[in-house]
Amino acid sequence: MAVNTSPESPLPVGEVSRLIGGWIDRLGAVWVEGQITQLSRRPGAGVVFLTLRDPSYDISVSVTAYRQVFDTVADVVSEGARVVVLAKPEWYAPRGQLSLRATEIRPVGVGELLARLEMLKKSLAAEGLFAPERKKALPFLPQLIGLVCGRASAAERDVLENARHRWPAVRFEVRNVPVQGVHAVPQVVQAVKELDEMDDVDVIIVARGGGSVEDLLPFSDEQLVRAVASCRTPVVSAIGHEPDNPLLDHVADLRASTPTDAAKKVVPDVGEEYERVRLLRDRARRCVEAFVEREERGLAHALTRPSIEDPHRMIDERADHVASLLDRGRRCLGHLLDRAESELTHTHARVVALSPAATMKRGYAVLQKADGHVVRDPGEVTADEALRARVAEGEFSVRVEARIDTGTDAGTGAGTDTRSDARTDA
């Protein structure tokens, strides 16, 4: 389709439309699935006009079919039905409009719908969207509940009346949306997202009454399932009755069998809570009374013990024992001191008797050289050497005048006596 154009040589609208039509005419037939939102069967007309809509993405396309093609399914197909169409794209040049020319129309049966839902369920489960660990716990007493339901529906009435009957102070933020048909999915998704973005909403309930499989299809839509899975607010699914089980039930944080059951599970009963508080208060009172009684019995038993009745008796007994031990200790210590004193006296007497001072008092003297060395042998001194003599009452200096040697012959056994004559200097 590439053509050379410029501001000076533009293409007319008709030429552009013709070129687009020529390109579309080269396209082949394609099988298309959708939901019929508009159906026009004019009397006497040979063409039936349909509008197919994709409920997940809110996209529509026009379809035309010859009457004989549509008559084969006219008894089972109506507005809202899901169909599969074999059609070829066509371009209507005068209006610049794209449409599909249907050559075969097949209704989508319940069995086929259920098979597709089962495949979608397995696919979403494999991604972990239905995993129990993803479920969020509901608050005990929600202050504001978001409710997504049909306008003036029985589901809305059941939820509001039962919730307010159980807890009159509960508040609701209601979003009325279509709950079946082609507009249901996008509007339900939008309502859920709006409520999830509100910080005051504590829990969201998506409610709808019973219906056929086709009526409940919007609540098994993949787009809605993923939107609920991404919510940070807990979501409760209350779709249809007990046997109904759309995919929303699996991804929601809590499944309620009916809208009434959803109200009971989300909102506590004020009467039951009052009764529970009363029972807990009575139980606490009984526990405290039993504890006090048990402690009183223990205290009374303790007061009857001898140590509590006469607490000073044990002290008096211990005081007598301590006094006895103290007296015994003093006697033992006195004996030890007396013995030690006697031993010290005897030892002192022996020391005094054996001391050099006692010897010197008997007239002996000790001679010391200048360096303090005691003279024990006459050979240790020389003539004219100064010595110091210590006696009992003091000391004085002496000087060696000469050495006197006396000895005995070795053969006769006579010894040699060596003596020194000393002269006193002072």
Short mmCIF file of N, CA and C in Angstrom, two decimals, residues 295-309:
data_model
loop_
_atom_site.label_atom_id
_atom_site.label_comp_id
_atom_site.label_asym_id
_atom_site.label_seq_id
_atom_site.Cartn_x
_atom_site.Cartn_y
_atom_site.Cartn_z
N GLU A 295 -4.26 -18.75 97.32
CA GLU A 295 -3.19 -18.04 98.02
C GLU A 295 -3.55 -17.82 99.49
N GLU A 296 -4.84 -17.57 99.78
CA GLU A 296 -5.25 -17.42 101.18
C GLU A 296 -5.03 -18.72 101.95
N ARG A 297 -5.37 -19.87 101.33
CA ARG A 297 -5.13 -21.14 102.00
C ARG A 297 -3.64 -21.37 102.22
N GLY A 298 -2.84 -21.03 101.24
CA GLY A 298 -1.40 -21.18 101.40
C GLY A 298 -0.86 -20.29 102.51
N LEU A 299 -1.39 -19.04 102.59
CA LEU A 299 -0.94 -18.12 103.63
C LEU A 299 -1.35 -18.63 105.02
N ALA A 300 -2.60 -19.14 105.13
CA ALA A 300 -3.05 -19.66 106.42
C ALA A 300 -2.20 -20.86 106.85
N HIS A 301 -1.87 -21.72 105.90
CA HIS A 301 -1.02 -22.86 106.22
C HIS A 301 0.37 -22.41 106.65
N ALA A 302 0.89 -21.39 105.99
CA ALA A 302 2.21 -20.89 106.36
C ALA A 302 2.20 -20.26 107.75
N LEU A 303 1.10 -19.58 108.10
CA LEU A 303 1.04 -18.93 109.42
C LEU A 303 0.99 -19.95 110.56
N THR A 304 0.57 -21.19 110.27
CA THR A 304 0.51 -22.19 111.33
C THR A 304 1.86 -22.85 111.58
N ARG A 305 2.84 -22.59 110.81
CA ARG A 305 4.16 -23.20 111.01
C ARG A 305 4.84 -22.56 112.22
N PRO A 306 5.62 -23.36 113.02
CA PRO A 306 6.27 -22.82 114.23
C PRO A 306 7.17 -21.62 113.94
N SER A 307 7.83 -21.65 112.82
CA SER A 307 8.76 -20.55 112.52
C SER A 307 8.03 -19.23 112.30
N ILE A 308 6.76 -19.32 111.91
CA ILE A 308 5.98 -18.09 111.72
C ILE A 308 5.28 -17.70 113.01
N GLU A 309 4.78 -18.70 113.78
CA GLU A 309 4.11 -18.38 115.04
C GLU A 309 5.08 -17.73 116.04
#
